[in-house]
CSV table of C-alpha atoms in Angstrom, one decimal:
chain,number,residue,atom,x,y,z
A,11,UNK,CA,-6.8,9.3,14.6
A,12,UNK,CA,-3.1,8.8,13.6
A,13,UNK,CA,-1.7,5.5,15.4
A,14,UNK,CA,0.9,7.1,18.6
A,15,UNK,CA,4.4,5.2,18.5
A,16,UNK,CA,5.9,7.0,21.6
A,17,UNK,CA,8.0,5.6,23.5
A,18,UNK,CA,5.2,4.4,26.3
A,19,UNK,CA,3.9,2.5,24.1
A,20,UNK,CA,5.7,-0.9,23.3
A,21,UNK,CA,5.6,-2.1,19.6
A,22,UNK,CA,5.0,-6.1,21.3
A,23,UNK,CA,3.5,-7.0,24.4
A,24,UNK,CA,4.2,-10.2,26.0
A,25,UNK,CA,1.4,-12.3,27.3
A,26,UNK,CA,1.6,-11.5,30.7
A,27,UNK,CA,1.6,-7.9,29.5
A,28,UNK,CA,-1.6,-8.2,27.6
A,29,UNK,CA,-3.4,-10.0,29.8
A,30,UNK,CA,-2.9,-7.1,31.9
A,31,UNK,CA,-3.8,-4.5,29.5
A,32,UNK,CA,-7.3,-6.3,29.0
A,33,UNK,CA,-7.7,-6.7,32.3
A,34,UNK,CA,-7.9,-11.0,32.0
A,35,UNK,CA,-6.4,-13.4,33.3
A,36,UNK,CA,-3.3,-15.6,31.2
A,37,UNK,CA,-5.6,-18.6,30.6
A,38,UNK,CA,-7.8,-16.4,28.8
A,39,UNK,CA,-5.4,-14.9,26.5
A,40,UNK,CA,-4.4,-18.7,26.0
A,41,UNK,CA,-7.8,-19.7,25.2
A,42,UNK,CA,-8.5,-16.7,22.6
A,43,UNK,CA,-5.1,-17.3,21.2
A,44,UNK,CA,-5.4,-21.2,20.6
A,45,UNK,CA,-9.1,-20.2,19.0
A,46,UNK,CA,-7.7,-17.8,16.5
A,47,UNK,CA,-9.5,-15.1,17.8
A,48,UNK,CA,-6.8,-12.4,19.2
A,49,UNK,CA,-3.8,-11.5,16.8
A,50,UNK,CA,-0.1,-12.7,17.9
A,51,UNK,CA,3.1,-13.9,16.5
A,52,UNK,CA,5.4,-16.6,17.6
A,53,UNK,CA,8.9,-15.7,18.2
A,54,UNK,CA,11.3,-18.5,19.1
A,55,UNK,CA,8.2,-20.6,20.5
A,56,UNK,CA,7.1,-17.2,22.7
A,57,UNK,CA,3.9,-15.4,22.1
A,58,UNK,CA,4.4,-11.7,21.9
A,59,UNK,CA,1.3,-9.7,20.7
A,60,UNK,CA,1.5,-6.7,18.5
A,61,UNK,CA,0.2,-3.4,20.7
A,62,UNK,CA,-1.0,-1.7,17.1
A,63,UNK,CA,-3.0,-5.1,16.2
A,64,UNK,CA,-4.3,-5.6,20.1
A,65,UNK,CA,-5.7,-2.1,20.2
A,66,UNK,CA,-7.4,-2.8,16.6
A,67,UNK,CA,-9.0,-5.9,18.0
A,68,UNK,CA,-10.4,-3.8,20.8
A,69,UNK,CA,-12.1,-1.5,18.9
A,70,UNK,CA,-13.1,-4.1,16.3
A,71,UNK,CA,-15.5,-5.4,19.1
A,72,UNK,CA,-16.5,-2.4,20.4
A,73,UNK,CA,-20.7,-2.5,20.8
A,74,UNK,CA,-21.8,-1.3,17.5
A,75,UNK,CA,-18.8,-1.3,15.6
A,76,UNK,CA,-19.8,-4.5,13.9
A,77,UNK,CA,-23.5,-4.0,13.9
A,78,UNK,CA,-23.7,-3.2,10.3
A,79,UNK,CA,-21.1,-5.1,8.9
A,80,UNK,CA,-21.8,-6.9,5.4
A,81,UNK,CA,-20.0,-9.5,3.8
A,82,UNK,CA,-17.7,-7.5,1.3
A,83,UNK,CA,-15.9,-9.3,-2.1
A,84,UNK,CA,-12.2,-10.6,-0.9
A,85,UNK,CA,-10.8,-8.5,-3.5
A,86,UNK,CA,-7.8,-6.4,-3.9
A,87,UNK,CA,-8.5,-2.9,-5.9
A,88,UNK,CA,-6.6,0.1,-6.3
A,89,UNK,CA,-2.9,0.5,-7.5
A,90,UNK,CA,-0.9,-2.6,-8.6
A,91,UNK,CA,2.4,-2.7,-7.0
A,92,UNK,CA,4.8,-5.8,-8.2
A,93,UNK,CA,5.6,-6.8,-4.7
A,94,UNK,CA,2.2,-6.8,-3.2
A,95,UNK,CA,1.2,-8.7,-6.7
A,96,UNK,CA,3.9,-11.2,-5.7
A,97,UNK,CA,2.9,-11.4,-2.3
A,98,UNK,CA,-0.7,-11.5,-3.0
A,99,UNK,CA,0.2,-15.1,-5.2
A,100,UNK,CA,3.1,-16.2,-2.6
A,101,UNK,CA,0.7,-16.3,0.6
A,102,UNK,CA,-2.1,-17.9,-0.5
A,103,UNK,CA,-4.2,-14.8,0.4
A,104,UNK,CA,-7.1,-15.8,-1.8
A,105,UNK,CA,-7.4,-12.4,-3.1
A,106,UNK,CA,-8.6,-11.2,-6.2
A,107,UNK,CA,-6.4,-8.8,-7.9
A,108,UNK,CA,-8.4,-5.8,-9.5
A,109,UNK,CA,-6.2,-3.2,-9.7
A,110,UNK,CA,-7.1,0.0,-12.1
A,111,UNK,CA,-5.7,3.0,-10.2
A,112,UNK,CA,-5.7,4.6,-6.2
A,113,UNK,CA,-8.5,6.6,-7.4
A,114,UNK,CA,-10.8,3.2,-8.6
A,115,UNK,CA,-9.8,1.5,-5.3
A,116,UNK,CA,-11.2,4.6,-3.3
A,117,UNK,CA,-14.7,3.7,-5.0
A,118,UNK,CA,-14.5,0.1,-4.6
A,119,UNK,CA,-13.4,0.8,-0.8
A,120,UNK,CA,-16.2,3.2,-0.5
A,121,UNK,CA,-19.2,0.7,-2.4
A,122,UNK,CA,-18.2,-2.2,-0.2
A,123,UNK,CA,-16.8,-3.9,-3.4
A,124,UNK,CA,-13.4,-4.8,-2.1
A,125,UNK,CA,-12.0,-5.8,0.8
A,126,UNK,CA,-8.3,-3.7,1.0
A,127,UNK,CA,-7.4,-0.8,-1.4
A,128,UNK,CA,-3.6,0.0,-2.5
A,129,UNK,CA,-3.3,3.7,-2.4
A,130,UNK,CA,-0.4,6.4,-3.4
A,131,UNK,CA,-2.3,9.8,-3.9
A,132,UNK,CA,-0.4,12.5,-3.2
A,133,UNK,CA,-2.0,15.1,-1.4
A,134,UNK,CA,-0.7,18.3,-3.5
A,135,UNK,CA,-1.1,20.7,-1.2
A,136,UNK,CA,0.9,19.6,1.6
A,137,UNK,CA,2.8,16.8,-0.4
A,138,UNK,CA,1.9,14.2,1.8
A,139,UNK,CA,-0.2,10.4,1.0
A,140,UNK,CA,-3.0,8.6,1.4
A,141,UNK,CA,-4.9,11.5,3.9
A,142,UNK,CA,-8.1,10.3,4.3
A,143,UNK,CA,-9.9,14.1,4.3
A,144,UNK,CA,-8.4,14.7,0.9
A,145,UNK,CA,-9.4,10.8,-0.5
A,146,UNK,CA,-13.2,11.5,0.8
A,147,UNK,CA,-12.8,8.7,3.2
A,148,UNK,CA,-12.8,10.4,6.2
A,149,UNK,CA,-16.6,9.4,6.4
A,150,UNK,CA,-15.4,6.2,6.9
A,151,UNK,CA,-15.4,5.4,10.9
A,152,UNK,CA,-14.0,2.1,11.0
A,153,UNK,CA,-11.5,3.1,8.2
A,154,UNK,CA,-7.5,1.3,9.4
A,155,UNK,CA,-4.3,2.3,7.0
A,156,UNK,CA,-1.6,0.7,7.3
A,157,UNK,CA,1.9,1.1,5.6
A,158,UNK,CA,2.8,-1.5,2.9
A,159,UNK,CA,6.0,0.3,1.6
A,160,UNK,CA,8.0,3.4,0.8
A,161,UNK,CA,8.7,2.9,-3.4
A,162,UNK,CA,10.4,5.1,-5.3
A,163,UNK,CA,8.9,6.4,-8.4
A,164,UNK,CA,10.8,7.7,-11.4
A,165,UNK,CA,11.1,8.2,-15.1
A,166,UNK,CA,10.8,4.4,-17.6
A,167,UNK,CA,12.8,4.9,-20.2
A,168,UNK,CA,14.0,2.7,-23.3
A,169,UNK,CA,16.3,0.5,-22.6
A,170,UNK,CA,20.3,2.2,-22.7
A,171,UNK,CA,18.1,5.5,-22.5
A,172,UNK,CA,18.7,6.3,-26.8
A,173,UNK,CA,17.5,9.7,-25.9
A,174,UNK,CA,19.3,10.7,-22.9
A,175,UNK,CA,17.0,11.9,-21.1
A,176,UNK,CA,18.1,12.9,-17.5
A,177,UNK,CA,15.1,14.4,-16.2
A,178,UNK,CA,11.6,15.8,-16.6
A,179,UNK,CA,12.9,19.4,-18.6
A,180,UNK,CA,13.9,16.3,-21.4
A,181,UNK,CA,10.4,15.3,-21.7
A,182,UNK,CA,9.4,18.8,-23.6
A,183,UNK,CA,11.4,17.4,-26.8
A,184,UNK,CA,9.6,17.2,-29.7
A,185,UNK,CA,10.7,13.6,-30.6
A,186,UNK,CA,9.3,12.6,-27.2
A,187,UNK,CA,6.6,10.2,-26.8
A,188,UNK,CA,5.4,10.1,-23.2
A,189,UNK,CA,3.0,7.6,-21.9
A,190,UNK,CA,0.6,8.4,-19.2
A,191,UNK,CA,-1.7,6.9,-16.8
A,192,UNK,CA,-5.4,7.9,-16.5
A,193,UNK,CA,-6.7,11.1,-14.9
A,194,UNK,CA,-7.2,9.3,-11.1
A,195,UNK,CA,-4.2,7.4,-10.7
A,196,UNK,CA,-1.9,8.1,-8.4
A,197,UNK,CA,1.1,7.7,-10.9
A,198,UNK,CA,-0.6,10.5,-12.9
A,199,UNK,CA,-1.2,12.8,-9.5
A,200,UNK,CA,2.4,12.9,-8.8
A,201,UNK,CA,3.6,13.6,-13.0
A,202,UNK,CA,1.2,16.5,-13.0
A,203,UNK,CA,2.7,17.8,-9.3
A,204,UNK,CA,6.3,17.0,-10.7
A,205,UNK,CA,5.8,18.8,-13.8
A,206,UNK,CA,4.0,21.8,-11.9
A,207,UNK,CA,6.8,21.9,-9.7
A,208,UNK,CA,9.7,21.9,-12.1
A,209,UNK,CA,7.6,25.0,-14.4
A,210,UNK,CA,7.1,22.4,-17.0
A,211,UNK,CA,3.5,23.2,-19.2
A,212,UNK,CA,2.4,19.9,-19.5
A,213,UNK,CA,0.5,21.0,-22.6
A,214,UNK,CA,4.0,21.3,-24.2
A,215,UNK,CA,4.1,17.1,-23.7
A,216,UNK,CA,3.7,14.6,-26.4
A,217,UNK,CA,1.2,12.3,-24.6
A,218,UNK,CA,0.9,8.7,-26.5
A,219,UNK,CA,-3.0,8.4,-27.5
A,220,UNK,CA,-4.9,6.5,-24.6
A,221,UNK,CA,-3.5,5.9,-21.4
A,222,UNK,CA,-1.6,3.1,-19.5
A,223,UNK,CA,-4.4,1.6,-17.3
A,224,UNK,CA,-1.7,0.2,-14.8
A,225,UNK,CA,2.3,0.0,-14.3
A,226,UNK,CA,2.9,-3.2,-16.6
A,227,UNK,CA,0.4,-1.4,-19.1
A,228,UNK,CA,3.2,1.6,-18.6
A,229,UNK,CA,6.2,-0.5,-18.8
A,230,UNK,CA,5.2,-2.8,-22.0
A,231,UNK,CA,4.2,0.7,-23.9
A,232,UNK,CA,8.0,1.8,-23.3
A,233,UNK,CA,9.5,-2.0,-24.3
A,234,UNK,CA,7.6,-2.0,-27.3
A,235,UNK,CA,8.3,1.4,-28.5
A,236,UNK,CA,5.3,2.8,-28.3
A,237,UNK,CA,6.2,5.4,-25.9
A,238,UNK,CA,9.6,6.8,-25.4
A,239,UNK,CA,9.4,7.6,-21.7
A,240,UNK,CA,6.5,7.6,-18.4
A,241,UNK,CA,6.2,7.8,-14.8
A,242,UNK,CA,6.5,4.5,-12.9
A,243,UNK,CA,8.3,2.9,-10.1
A,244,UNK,CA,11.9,1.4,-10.0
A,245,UNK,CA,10.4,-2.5,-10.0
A,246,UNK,CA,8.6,-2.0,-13.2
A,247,UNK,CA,11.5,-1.0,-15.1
A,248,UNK,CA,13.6,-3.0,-13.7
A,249,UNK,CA,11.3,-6.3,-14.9
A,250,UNK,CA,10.7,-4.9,-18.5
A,251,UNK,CA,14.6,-4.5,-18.4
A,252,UNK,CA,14.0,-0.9,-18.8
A,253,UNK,CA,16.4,2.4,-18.0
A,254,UNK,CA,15.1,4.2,-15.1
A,255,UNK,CA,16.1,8.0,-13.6
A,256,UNK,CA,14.5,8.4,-9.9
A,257,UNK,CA,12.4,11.6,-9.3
A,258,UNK,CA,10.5,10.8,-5.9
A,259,UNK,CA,10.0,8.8,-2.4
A,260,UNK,CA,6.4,7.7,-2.1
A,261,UNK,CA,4.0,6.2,0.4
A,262,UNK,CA,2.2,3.0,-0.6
A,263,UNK,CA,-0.6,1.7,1.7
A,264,UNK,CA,-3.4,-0.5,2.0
A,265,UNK,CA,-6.8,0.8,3.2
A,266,UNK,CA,-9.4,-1.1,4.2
A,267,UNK,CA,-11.9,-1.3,7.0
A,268,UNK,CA,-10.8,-2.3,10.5
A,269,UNK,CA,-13.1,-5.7,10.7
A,270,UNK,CA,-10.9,-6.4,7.4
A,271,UNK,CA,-8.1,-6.3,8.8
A,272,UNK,CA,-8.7,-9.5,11.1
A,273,UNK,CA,-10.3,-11.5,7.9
A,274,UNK,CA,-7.8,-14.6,7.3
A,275,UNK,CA,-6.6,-13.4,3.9
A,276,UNK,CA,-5.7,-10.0,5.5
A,277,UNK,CA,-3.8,-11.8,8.4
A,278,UNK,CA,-2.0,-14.3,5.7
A,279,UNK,CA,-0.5,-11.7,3.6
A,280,UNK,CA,0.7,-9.4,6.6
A,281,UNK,CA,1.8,-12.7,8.2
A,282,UNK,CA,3.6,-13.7,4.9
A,283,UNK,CA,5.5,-10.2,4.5
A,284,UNK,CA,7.3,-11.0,7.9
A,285,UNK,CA,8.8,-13.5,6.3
A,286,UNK,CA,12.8,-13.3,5.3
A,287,UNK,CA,11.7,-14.4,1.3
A,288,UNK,CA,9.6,-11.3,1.4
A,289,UNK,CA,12.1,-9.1,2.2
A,290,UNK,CA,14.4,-10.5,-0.2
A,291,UNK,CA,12.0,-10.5,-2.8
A,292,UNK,CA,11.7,-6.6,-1.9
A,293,UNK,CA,15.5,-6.2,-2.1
A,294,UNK,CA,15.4,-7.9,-6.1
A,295,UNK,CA,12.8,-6.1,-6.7
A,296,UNK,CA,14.2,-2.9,-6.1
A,297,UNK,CA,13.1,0.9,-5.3
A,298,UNK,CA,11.5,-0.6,-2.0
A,299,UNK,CA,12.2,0.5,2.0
A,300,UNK,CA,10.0,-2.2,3.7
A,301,UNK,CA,11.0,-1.0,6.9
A,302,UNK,CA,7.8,0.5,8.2
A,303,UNK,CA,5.3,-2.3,6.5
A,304,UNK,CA,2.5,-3.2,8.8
A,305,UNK,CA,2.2,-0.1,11.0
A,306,UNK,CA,-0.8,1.0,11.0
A,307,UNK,CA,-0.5,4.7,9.7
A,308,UNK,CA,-4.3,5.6,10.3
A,309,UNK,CA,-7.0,4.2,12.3
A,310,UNK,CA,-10.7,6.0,12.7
């Protein structure tokens, strides 16, 4: 089900407020807060407890719910994004990074070989992200997205742009070397919806040899003049000191299984992207509105 923010529904609760929501008394909540065991944040030196992470704890100890639960690799797979990358380091997560496309992070999500997936597949029929029906993960019952940023995505171009191009309709030139992720990524997804979109036959495209297995793979083809343009996002040109045209909003979100989501390297990294450094790490980054990060977008 998809994670109501009405109004009658408070995005923090204080503790007097959950303890009354879980039907305990304040001691209690006291107790399971000073043993680690119930998510909160500490505001000024008040507790207030995020309603989206209480009612994920709930379910997390529903009967059952962890009855089959296996120990799964505290690894990161899926897309690489430069400000989760950073953040990953930053927190001390303890995360391995394994990042070869949305499409290989599905898999690894699926096979119990990693512990969160970054996703940005477009859905092309409706033009929305990350649905779980059209990723094949809406087998997954204990399946929790939650929203890590809105990036924007856009044309890498040699630096001062010695080719002008403005747009995808420049991309058909003949002199125009375009590199290209692999078939599953979502950077890929979205060129081939752009392109469909705009009446461009991609067939028309001078595509560089083998394909960028990740955004710095993308970026360094373009800095070293092996490719003359590709599809990447706004922080990835701007560290390769590359020219960039923007071409689309995107959501970028981390999927992982709800009992994840309360594992300490989880918790550090959401915890660590509250932080005011984060945000202006974000801002220098650029092509980033962090403003919904940590709402959970999705939760089984």
């Amino acid at each position: 089900m998809e994670i109501d923010r009405g109004r009658s529904s408070p995005a923090y609760l204080t503790t007097a407020e959950v303890a009354d929501y879980l039907r305990l008394k304040e001691r209690k909540v006291y107790d399971l807060v000073r043993q680690g065991a119930m998510p909160c944040v500490r505001v000024t030196g008040k507790l207030l407890f995020p309603r989206q992470s209480i009612d994920l704890w709930l379910m997390n100890h529903l009967e059952g719910d962890r009855a089959s639960s296996r120990p799964v690799p505290v690894v990161l797979a899926g897309s690489q994004d430069p400000l989760l990358e950073w953040a990953v380091r930053e927190s001390g997560a303890g995360l391995a990074l394994l990042c070869h496309g949305s499409g290989d992070g599905v898999r690894r999500l699926l096979a119990g070989e990693a512990m969160v997936a970054g996703l940005h597949l477009l859905d092309e029929q409706s033009g929305g992200y990350n649905r779980p029906e059209a990723l094949g993960l809406s087998g997954m019952r204990d399946l929790v997205m939650v929203r890590w940023a809105t990036r924007r995505q856009g044309l890498l171009l040699a630096p001062d742009n010695p080719l002008g191009i403005a747009g995808l309709e420049d991309l058909a030139g003949e002199r125009v070397r375009l590199a290209h992720r692999q078939p599953d990524a979502g950077a890929q997804r979205l060129l081939t919806w752009l392109l469909a979109r705009a009446g461009i036959d991609a067939r028309r495209l001078r595509f560089t040899a083998h394909p960028s297995l990740n955004e710095d793979d993308l970026a360094l083809a373009i800095r070293q003049g092996e490719a003359d343009a590709g599809l990447g996002v706004e922080a990835a040109a701007r560290r390769q000191g590359l020219a960039f045209v923007p071409l689309h909003e995107e959501a970028f979100d981390l999927a992982l299984r709800r009992r994840s989501y309360f594992e300490p390297p989880i918790q550090r990294l959401l915890a660590f992207a509250r932080e005011a450094r984060f945000a202006e790490r974000a801002e220098a980054l650029g092509g980033y509105d962090i403003g919904e990060l940590g709402r959970v977008v999705y939760n089984a």
